Amino acid sequence: MKERQTGLHASTYYLPRVRSHADAMARLKKTKPIRGRSPEIRDKYNPDIPTPCIPLGRREDIDIYSIREGEGGNIELVSYRSPLLTFTPDNKIIITPKYMGLMESGMIGRVLDIPAWLDRKKVGIILDGERHVLKQNGSLTLSCEGECLSVHEKEVVYSHYVNRKASNIVRSQYSGFIKYFGGFLQLRKNMDTNELRVSMMEIADCIGYEYKERGVWFGGKNQNKTEQVWQPALQSVKLMEFKPQGLRCLGLVHNTNPEETLWYAYSKQCKSFFAAIRDDQPEEGKVDNYYRMTLTLLALSMPYTHRNPLVGEDMLVDIPVSAVERMLDKIMMQWHSDEMIEKRPLKPNQLPNDKYESYITKMPSQEEIDRIQKATDRLVIL
């Protein structure tokens, strides 16, 4: 197929070149709508928007790329159900990516005839030798003068970085544990492999046991028997590793208790962990707390075991030292993200760093809560 020679997606290859409001208007008028479709009919996937009627590329790709007339004489080039390129009568082009996929970056590059790419869920373009990056639901406005495109107005893109000075202040609150933790790893690690060989029973004695039934197999056949196995109860500490963000904060740990949300459980586990490693705790029991929290970090860093041991039996696991050290850094940065991580605007030609994007606190907005409540009410009615 000839589109394969371009490196573009098959459907993107057939998109036209549109660089001005006049080009978009001409394309809208000369393209016939799909038979049987009407803008008065609401979309079956989202009743709040009209059904796509006029294709932008191939007619069979109507649900992927379409064109329609917007408010104030604007012409909208739509990707799936969201306008990606909006051409205004004063020859401005507004780029608003939503889905952050290859279809969007390919559509921008093909339609505007400029270099465009997708990297780490961000759309980037190059104009006048300068790179511009758009985050999800961000916007970038271009000006069109003849055949020349230039940046008219762009949204400031921020990225998150570690504030080293603030991080050192936070870490100083746990200096005793960090010293104990480093000594523990040095004492127990294998110098050749840089791993720790730890007993699973030693970890489970700290965080608890979890029992389950497992089928007995022999020679590839099920013996119609079960045996009881165990593993460390990771559910009591697992949420510390994965900080909930957005609407996930409102998710329930157990459906029977509407008060115990994921954010509540995450906060409870983190408060318990960091209270046990602070320097200002009573001296009595401090070393014991350090030992228990070190085993907790080992449990979170433990690799997946394919077959859990039988009740009464033990199993040794090898845990890389680097994995345990990274786990402590991750948990500490997530809990103290407001102090240790700062947001800075990107410099020209600088690409954003997403390493700490999942560490920051992102509570759901009231708009998101209302939208999910509306969708839930609609499902209840149906």
GROMACS .gro file of C-alpha atoms in nm:
model
  382
    1MET     CA    1   0.000   0.000   0.000
    2LYS     CA    2   0.129   0.345  -0.087
    3GLU     CA    3   0.053   0.488   0.259
    4ARG     CA    4   0.305   0.250   0.413
    5GLN     CA    5   0.587   0.434   0.242
    6THR     CA    6   0.509   0.751   0.442
    7GLY     CA    7   0.526   0.593   0.787
    8LEU     CA    8   0.179   0.733   0.866
    9HIS     CA    9  -0.124   0.545   0.986
   10ALA     CA   10  -0.338   0.423   0.697
   11SER     CA   11  -0.629   0.656   0.782
   12THR     CA   12  -0.402   0.957   0.853
   13TYR     CA   13  -0.246   0.932   0.508
   14TYR     CA   14  -0.572   1.035   0.338
   15LEU     CA   15  -0.625   1.354   0.539
   16PRO     CA   16  -0.615   1.677   0.333
   17ARG     CA   17  -0.375   1.968   0.384
   18VAL     CA   18  -0.562   2.254   0.553
   19ARG     CA   19  -0.374   2.562   0.675
   20SER     CA   20  -0.627   2.845   0.677
   21HIS     CA   21  -0.993   2.922   0.749
   22ALA     CA   22  -1.059   2.953   0.373
   23ASP     CA   23  -0.917   2.605   0.310
   24ALA     CA   24  -1.129   2.461   0.591
   25MET     CA   25  -1.447   2.633   0.466
   26ALA     CA   26  -1.388   2.509   0.111
   27ARG     CA   27  -1.335   2.158   0.239
   28LEU     CA   28  -1.655   2.174   0.445
   29LYS     CA   29  -1.869   2.293   0.152
   30LYS     CA   30  -1.742   2.052  -0.112
   31THR     CA   31  -1.763   1.735   0.104
   32LYS     CA   32  -2.096   1.557   0.105
   33PRO     CA   33  -2.227   1.432   0.442
   34ILE     CA   34  -2.267   1.062   0.512
   35ARG     CA   35  -2.611   0.940   0.408
   36GLY     CA   36  -2.842   0.875   0.701
   37ARG     CA   37  -2.653   1.100   0.942
   38SER     CA   38  -2.775   1.437   1.067
   39PRO     CA   39  -2.626   1.687   1.314
   40GLU     CA   40  -2.967   1.710   1.484
   41ILE     CA   41  -2.926   1.347   1.594
   42ARG     CA   42  -2.726   1.329   1.913
   43ASP     CA   43  -2.423   1.100   1.925
   44LYS     CA   44  -2.489   0.754   2.066
   45TYR     CA   45  -2.165   0.758   2.265
   46ASN     CA   46  -2.209   1.108   2.409
   47PRO     CA   47  -2.557   1.267   2.394
   48ASP     CA   48  -2.408   1.613   2.460
   49ILE     CA   49  -2.244   1.636   2.115
   50PRO     CA   50  -2.380   1.600   1.758
   51THR     CA   51  -2.318   1.295   1.544
   52PRO     CA   52  -2.021   1.329   1.301
   53CYS     CA   53  -2.169   1.379   0.952
   54ILE     CA   54  -1.900   1.515   0.717
   55PRO     CA   55  -1.580   1.310   0.681
   56LEU     CA   56  -1.240   1.478   0.670
   57GLY     CA   57  -1.047   1.196   0.506
   58ARG     CA   58  -1.184   0.867   0.377
   59ARG     CA   59  -1.558   0.831   0.417
   60GLU     CA   60  -1.520   0.505   0.610
   61ASP     CA   61  -1.316   0.697   0.870
   62ILE     CA   62  -1.605   0.929   0.958
   63ASP     CA   63  -1.598   0.827   1.326
   64ILE     CA   64  -1.223   0.901   1.349
   65TYR     CA   65  -1.183   1.223   1.145
   66SER     CA   66  -1.464   1.463   1.065
   67ILE     CA   67  -1.523   1.833   0.996
   68ARG     CA   68  -1.806   2.055   1.116
   69GLU     CA   69  -1.903   2.421   1.154
   70GLY     CA   70  -1.870   2.559   1.505
   71GLU     CA   71  -1.981   2.876   1.677
   72GLY     CA   72  -1.891   3.222   1.547
   73GLY     CA   73  -1.803   3.097   1.199
   74ASN     CA   74  -1.530   2.863   1.327
   75ILE     CA   75  -1.452   2.543   1.140
   76GLU     CA   76  -1.365   2.247   1.363
   77LEU     CA   77  -1.160   1.947   1.254
   78VAL     CA   78  -1.265   1.670   1.489
   79SER     CA   79  -1.067   1.370   1.610
   80TYR     CA   80  -1.313   1.106   1.728
   81ARG     CA   81  -1.561   1.324   1.922
   82SER     CA   82  -1.344   1.619   2.025
   83PRO     CA   83  -1.232   1.918   1.811
   84LEU     CA   84  -0.856   1.899   1.761
   85LEU     CA   85  -0.801   2.187   1.516
   86THR     CA   86  -1.025   2.496   1.520
   87PHE     CA   87  -0.991   2.748   1.233
   88THR     CA   88  -1.126   3.093   1.321
   89PRO     CA   89  -1.234   3.362   1.068
   90ASP     CA   90  -0.934   3.579   1.166
   91ASN     CA   91  -0.700   3.300   1.050
   92LYS     CA   92  -0.609   3.163   1.390
   93ILE     CA   93  -0.563   2.789   1.442
   94ILE     CA   94  -0.633   2.654   1.793
   95ILE     CA   95  -0.485   2.312   1.871
   96THR     CA   96  -0.653   2.132   2.163
   97PRO     CA   97  -0.547   1.765   2.202
   98LYS     CA   98  -0.759   1.546   2.428
   99TYR     CA   99  -0.691   1.175   2.372
  100MET     CA  100  -0.309   1.201   2.342
  101GLY     CA  101  -0.276   0.928   2.081
  102LEU     CA  102  -0.093   0.872   1.755
  103MET     CA  103  -0.410   0.962   1.565
  104GLU     CA  104  -0.398   1.317   1.704
  105SER     CA  105  -0.028   1.379   1.644
  106GLY     CA  106  -0.057   1.226   1.298
  107MET     CA  107  -0.360   1.441   1.217
  108ILE     CA  108  -0.183   1.762   1.326
  109GLY     CA  109   0.128   1.681   1.123
  110ARG     CA  110  -0.064   1.575   0.811
  111VAL     CA  111  -0.325   1.854   0.806
  112LEU     CA  112  -0.095   2.144   0.896
  113ASP     CA  113   0.204   1.994   0.712
  114ILE     CA  114   0.443   2.046   1.004
  115PRO     CA  115   0.659   1.803   1.207
  116ALA     CA  116   0.452   1.656   1.490
  117TRP     CA  117   0.512   1.369   1.727
  118LEU     CA  118   0.377   1.193   2.035
  119ASP     CA  119   0.605   1.131   2.333
  120ARG     CA  120   0.507   1.020   2.685
  121LYS     CA  121   0.142   1.116   2.630
  122LYS     CA  122   0.230   1.464   2.508
  123VAL     CA  123   0.188   1.605   2.158
  124GLY     CA  124   0.476   1.811   2.022
  125ILE     CA  125   0.522   2.021   1.709
  126ILE     CA  126   0.811   2.216   1.554
  127LEU     CA  127   0.760   2.569   1.419
  128ASP     CA  128   1.040   2.804   1.315
  129GLY     CA  129   1.295   2.559   1.455
  130GLU     CA  130   1.143   2.567   1.805
  131ARG     CA  131   0.971   2.277   1.978
  132HIS     CA  132   0.632   2.328   2.142
  133VAL     CA  133   0.470   2.071   2.372
  134LEU     CA  134   0.100   2.034   2.450
  135LYS     CA  135  -0.032   1.842   2.749
  136GLN     CA  136  -0.372   1.675   2.761
  137ASN     CA  137  -0.654   1.933   2.734
  138GLY     CA  138  -0.392   2.207   2.678
  139SER     CA  139  -0.407   2.457   2.393
  140LEU     CA  140  -0.178   2.626   2.145
  141THR     CA  141  -0.287   2.906   1.909
  142LEU     CA  142  -0.116   2.955   1.572
  143SER     CA  143  -0.140   3.247   1.331
  144CYS     CA  144  -0.165   3.187   0.958
  145GLU     CA  145  -0.031   3.455   0.723
  146GLY     CA  146  -0.042   3.322   0.369
  147GLU     CA  147   0.145   2.994   0.382
  148CYS     CA  148   0.341   3.078   0.698
  149LEU     CA  149   0.243   2.949   1.040
  150SER     CA  150   0.368   3.107   1.362
  151VAL     CA  151   0.286   3.076   1.731
  152HIS     CA  152   0.034   3.341   1.834
  153GLU     CA  153  -0.042   3.232   2.190
  154LYS     CA  154   0.055   2.925   2.385
  155GLU     CA  155  -0.032   2.788   2.722
  156VAL     CA  156   0.252   2.777   2.972
  157VAL     CA  157   0.354   2.414   3.023
  158TYR     CA  158   0.485   2.317   3.365
  159SER     CA  159   0.688   2.021   3.479
  160HIS     CA  160   0.772   1.886   3.825
  161TYR     CA  161   1.120   1.870   3.973
  162VAL     CA  162   1.269   1.780   4.310
  163ASN     CA  163   1.352   2.075   4.535
  164ARG     CA  164   1.684   1.952   4.677
  165LYS     CA  165   1.698   2.201   4.964
  166ALA     CA  166   1.344   2.122   5.081
  167SER     CA  167   1.411   1.747   5.037
  168ASN     CA  168   1.710   1.763   5.270
  169ILE     CA  169   1.498   1.937   5.532
  170VAL     CA  170   1.230   1.665   5.508
  171ARG     CA  171   1.486   1.384   5.522
  172SER     CA  172   1.645   1.537   5.831
  173GLN     CA  173   1.323   1.450   6.020
  174TYR     CA  174   1.399   1.080   5.957
  175SER     CA  175   1.780   1.086   5.976
  176GLY     CA  176   1.792   0.819   6.248
  177PHE     CA  177   1.588   0.574   6.043
  178ILE     CA  178   1.780   0.647   5.723
  179LYS     CA  179   2.106   0.569   5.905
  180TYR     CA  180   1.960   0.247   6.051
  181PHE     CA  181   1.811   0.152   5.713
  182GLY     CA  182   2.144   0.196   5.531
  183GLY     CA  183   2.327  -0.009   5.792
  184PHE     CA  184   2.067  -0.287   5.772
  185LEU     CA  185   2.109  -0.314   5.394
  186GLN     CA  186   2.490  -0.311   5.416
  187LEU     CA  187   2.490  -0.581   5.684
  188ARG     CA  188   2.245  -0.821   5.516
  189LYS     CA  189   2.322  -0.782   5.147
  190ASN     CA  190   2.523  -1.024   4.933
  191MET     CA  191   2.831  -0.831   4.819
  192ASP     CA  192   2.851  -1.026   4.490
  193THR     CA  193   2.491  -0.988   4.374
  194ASN     CA  194   2.395  -0.671   4.571
  195GLU     CA  195   2.077  -0.847   4.686
  196LEU     CA  196   1.925  -0.936   5.022
  197ARG     CA  197   1.807  -1.291   5.087
  198VAL     CA  198   1.513  -1.258   5.325
  199SER     CA  199   1.278  -1.508   5.486
  200MET     CA  200   0.915  -1.454   5.393
  201MET     CA  201   0.818  -1.558   5.746
  202GLU     CA  202   1.032  -1.276   5.886
  203ILE     CA  203   0.838  -1.029   5.671
  204ALA     CA  204   0.498  -1.184   5.749
  205ASP     CA  205   0.567  -1.178   6.124
  206CYS     CA  206   0.589  -0.800   6.084
  207ILE     CA  207   0.296  -0.716   5.854
  208GLY     CA  208   0.075  -1.022   5.902
  209TYR     CA  209  -0.021  -1.342   5.719
  210GLU     CA  210  -0.275  -1.397   5.442
  211TYR     CA  211  -0.407  -1.751   5.383
  212LYS     CA  212  -0.578  -1.897   5.077
  213GLU     CA  213  -0.667  -2.232   4.920
  214ARG     CA  214  -0.477  -2.366   4.618
  215GLY     CA  215  -0.560  -2.661   4.391
  216VAL     CA  216  -0.325  -2.959   4.390
  217TRP     CA  217  -0.180  -3.056   4.050
  218PHE     CA  218   0.037  -3.356   3.968
  219GLY     CA  219   0.165  -3.457   3.624
  220GLY     CA  220  -0.038  -3.181   3.462
  221LYS     CA  221  -0.365  -3.311   3.610
  222ASN     CA  222  -0.586  -3.163   3.878
  223GLN     CA  223  -0.605  -3.402   4.173
  224ASN     CA  224  -0.938  -3.254   4.294
  225LYS     CA  225  -0.768  -3.160   4.618
  226THR     CA  226  -0.679  -2.829   4.780
  227GLU     CA  227  -0.397  -2.722   5.004
  228GLN     CA  228  -0.360  -2.416   5.223
  229VAL     CA  229  -0.085  -2.167   5.136
  230TRP     CA  230   0.015  -1.832   5.281
  231GLN     CA  231   0.182  -1.507   5.186
  232PRO     CA  232   0.262  -1.177   5.362
  233ALA     CA  233  -0.049  -0.960   5.400
  234LEU     CA  234   0.058  -0.686   5.159
  235GLN     CA  235  -0.289  -0.528   5.149
  236SER     CA  236  -0.220  -0.363   5.485
  237VAL     CA  237   0.073  -0.163   5.338
  238LYS     CA  238   0.033  -0.181   4.958
  239LEU     CA  239  -0.144   0.152   4.913
  240MET     CA  240   0.167   0.342   5.027
  241GLU     CA  241   0.334   0.248   4.698
  242PHE     CA  242   0.050   0.366   4.472
  243LYS     CA  243  -0.075   0.713   4.561
  244PRO     CA  244  -0.436   0.761   4.443
  245GLN     CA  245  -0.501   1.060   4.219
  246GLY     CA  246  -0.809   1.224   4.071
  247LEU     CA  247  -1.136   1.034   4.096
  248ARG     CA  248  -0.949   0.728   4.221
  249CYS     CA  249  -0.919   0.910   4.557
  250LEU     CA  250  -1.294   0.861   4.600
  251GLY     CA  251  -1.285   0.488   4.524
  252LEU     CA  252  -1.382   0.255   4.807
  253VAL     CA  253  -1.147   0.000   4.961
  254HIS     CA  254  -1.445  -0.209   5.071
  255ASN     CA  255  -1.794  -0.158   4.930
  256THR     CA  256  -1.940  -0.221   5.276
  257ASN     CA  257  -1.783   0.093   5.425
  258PRO     CA  258  -1.855   0.412   5.224
  259GLU     CA  259  -1.631   0.618   5.456
  260GLU     CA  260  -1.312   0.422   5.380
  261THR     CA  261  -1.200   0.570   5.050
  262LEU     CA  262  -0.867   0.496   4.886
  263TRP     CA  263  -0.735   0.837   4.990
  264TYR     CA  264  -0.838   0.773   5.351
  265ALA     CA  265  -0.668   0.431   5.351
  266TYR     CA  266  -0.356   0.572   5.181
  267SER     CA  267  -0.329   0.854   5.435
  268LYS     CA  268  -0.382   0.612   5.724
  269GLN     CA  269  -0.104   0.376   5.607
  270CYS     CA  270   0.141   0.661   5.538
  271LYS     CA  271   0.075   0.833   5.872
  272SER     CA  272   0.141   0.505   6.052
  273PHE     CA  273   0.463   0.445   5.856
  274PHE     CA  274   0.615   0.792   5.896
  275ALA     CA  275   0.515   0.818   6.264
  276ALA     CA  276   0.722   0.504   6.324
  277ILE     CA  277   1.039   0.641   6.160
  278ARG     CA  278   1.044   0.998   6.295
  279ASP     CA  279   1.338   1.111   6.506
  280ASP     CA  280   1.117   1.279   6.769
  281GLN     CA  281   0.939   0.961   6.878
  282PRO     CA  282   1.003   0.815   7.228
  283GLU     CA  283   1.332   0.630   7.260
  284GLU     CA  284   1.157   0.325   7.400
  285GLY     CA  285   1.061   0.106   7.107
  286LYS     CA  286   1.229   0.329   6.846
  287VAL     CA  287   1.470   0.060   6.722
  288ASP     CA  288   1.187  -0.193   6.709
  289ASN     CA  289   0.984   0.049   6.494
  290TYR     CA  290   1.284   0.099   6.264
  291TYR     CA  291   1.314  -0.278   6.219
  292ARG     CA  292   0.943  -0.323   6.144
  293MET     CA  293   0.935  -0.039   5.890
  294THR     CA  294   1.248  -0.176   5.719
  295LEU     CA  295   1.071  -0.511   5.680
  296THR     CA  296   0.769  -0.324   5.545
  297LEU     CA  297   0.988  -0.171   5.272
  298LEU     CA  298   1.129  -0.517   5.197
  299ALA     CA  299   0.772  -0.650   5.161
  300LEU     CA  300   0.681  -0.375   4.913
  301SER     CA  301   1.002  -0.439   4.713
  302MET     CA  302   0.963  -0.818   4.715
  303PRO     CA  303   0.941  -0.979   4.367
  304TYR     CA  304   0.635  -1.174   4.260
  305THR     CA  305   0.633  -1.537   4.376
  306HIS     CA  306   0.464  -1.782   4.138
  307ARG     CA  307   0.394  -2.044   4.404
  308ASN     CA  308   0.332  -1.941   4.762
  309PRO     CA  309   0.465  -2.169   5.039
  310LEU     CA  310   0.245  -2.417   5.224
  311VAL     CA  311   0.130  -2.337   5.575
  312GLY     CA  312   0.412  -2.418   5.814
  313GLU     CA  313   0.681  -2.389   5.546
  314ASP     CA  314   0.911  -2.094   5.475
  315MET     CA  315   1.054  -1.946   5.155
  316LEU     CA  316   1.359  -1.730   5.092
  317VAL     CA  317   1.337  -1.443   4.841
  318ASP     CA  318   1.613  -1.231   4.688
  319ILE     CA  319   1.543  -0.857   4.684
  320PRO     CA  320   1.774  -0.609   4.505
  321VAL     CA  321   1.913  -0.343   4.736
  322SER     CA  322   1.846  -0.073   4.475
  323ALA     CA  323   1.475  -0.168   4.466
  324VAL     CA  324   1.440  -0.120   4.844
  325GLU     CA  325   1.620   0.217   4.834
  326ARG     CA  326   1.399   0.337   4.548
  327MET     CA  327   1.090   0.227   4.740
  328LEU     CA  328   1.179   0.445   5.039
  329ASP     CA  329   1.246   0.745   4.812
  330LYS     CA  330   0.919   0.694   4.626
  331ILE     CA  331   0.703   0.663   4.938
  332MET     CA  332   0.867   0.965   5.100
  333MET     CA  333   0.836   1.186   4.790
  334GLN     CA  334   0.472   1.088   4.740
  335TRP     CA  335   0.372   1.165   5.098
  336HIS     CA  336   0.578   1.486   5.119
  337SER     CA  337   0.518   1.591   4.758
  338ASP     CA  338   0.394   1.938   4.858
  339GLU     CA  339   0.732   2.007   5.021
  340MET     CA  340   0.981   1.805   4.814
  341ILE     CA  341   0.846   1.857   4.461
  342GLU     CA  342   0.798   2.194   4.292
  343LYS     CA  343   0.640   2.298   3.963
  344ARG     CA  344   0.846   2.503   3.717
  345PRO     CA  345   0.756   2.643   3.372
  346LEU     CA  346   0.941   2.487   3.081
  347LYS     CA  347   1.212   2.684   2.909
  348PRO     CA  348   1.210   2.722   2.526
  349ASN     CA  349   1.281   2.391   2.351
  350GLN     CA  350   1.269   2.206   2.684
  351LEU     CA  351   1.062   1.887   2.707
  352PRO     CA  352   0.861   1.807   3.023
  353ASN     CA  353   0.970   1.540   3.270
  354ASP     CA  354   0.691   1.308   3.384
  355LYS     CA  355   0.894   1.119   3.643
  356TYR     CA  356   0.728   1.290   3.939
  357GLU     CA  357   0.386   1.349   3.780
  358SER     CA  358   0.233   1.054   3.968
  359TYR     CA  359   0.387   1.166   4.300
  360ILE     CA  360   0.201   1.495   4.340
  361THR     CA  361  -0.136   1.528   4.511
  362LYS     CA  362  -0.427   1.553   4.263
  363MET     CA  363  -0.765   1.559   4.432
  364PRO     CA  364  -1.070   1.545   4.204
  365SER     CA  365  -1.229   1.876   4.110
  366GLN     CA  366  -1.593   1.949   4.180
  367GLU     CA  367  -1.658   1.940   3.804
  368GLU     CA  368  -1.521   1.585   3.781
  369ILE     CA  369  -1.728   1.477   4.080
  370ASP     CA  370  -2.045   1.624   3.928
  371ARG     CA  371  -1.974   1.458   3.594
  372ILE     CA  372  -1.923   1.113   3.743
  373GLN     CA  373  -2.231   1.161   3.962
  374LYS     CA  374  -2.434   1.251   3.652
  375ALA     CA  375  -2.311   0.940   3.470
  376THR     CA  376  -2.390   0.723   3.773
  377ASP     CA  377  -2.743   0.864   3.798
  378ARG     CA  378  -2.793   0.794   3.426
  379LEU     CA  379  -2.688   0.431   3.473
  380VAL     CA  380  -2.922   0.395   3.770
  381ILE     CA  381  -3.211   0.528   3.559
  382LEU     CA  382  -3.128   0.288   3.275
   0.00000   0.00000   0.00000
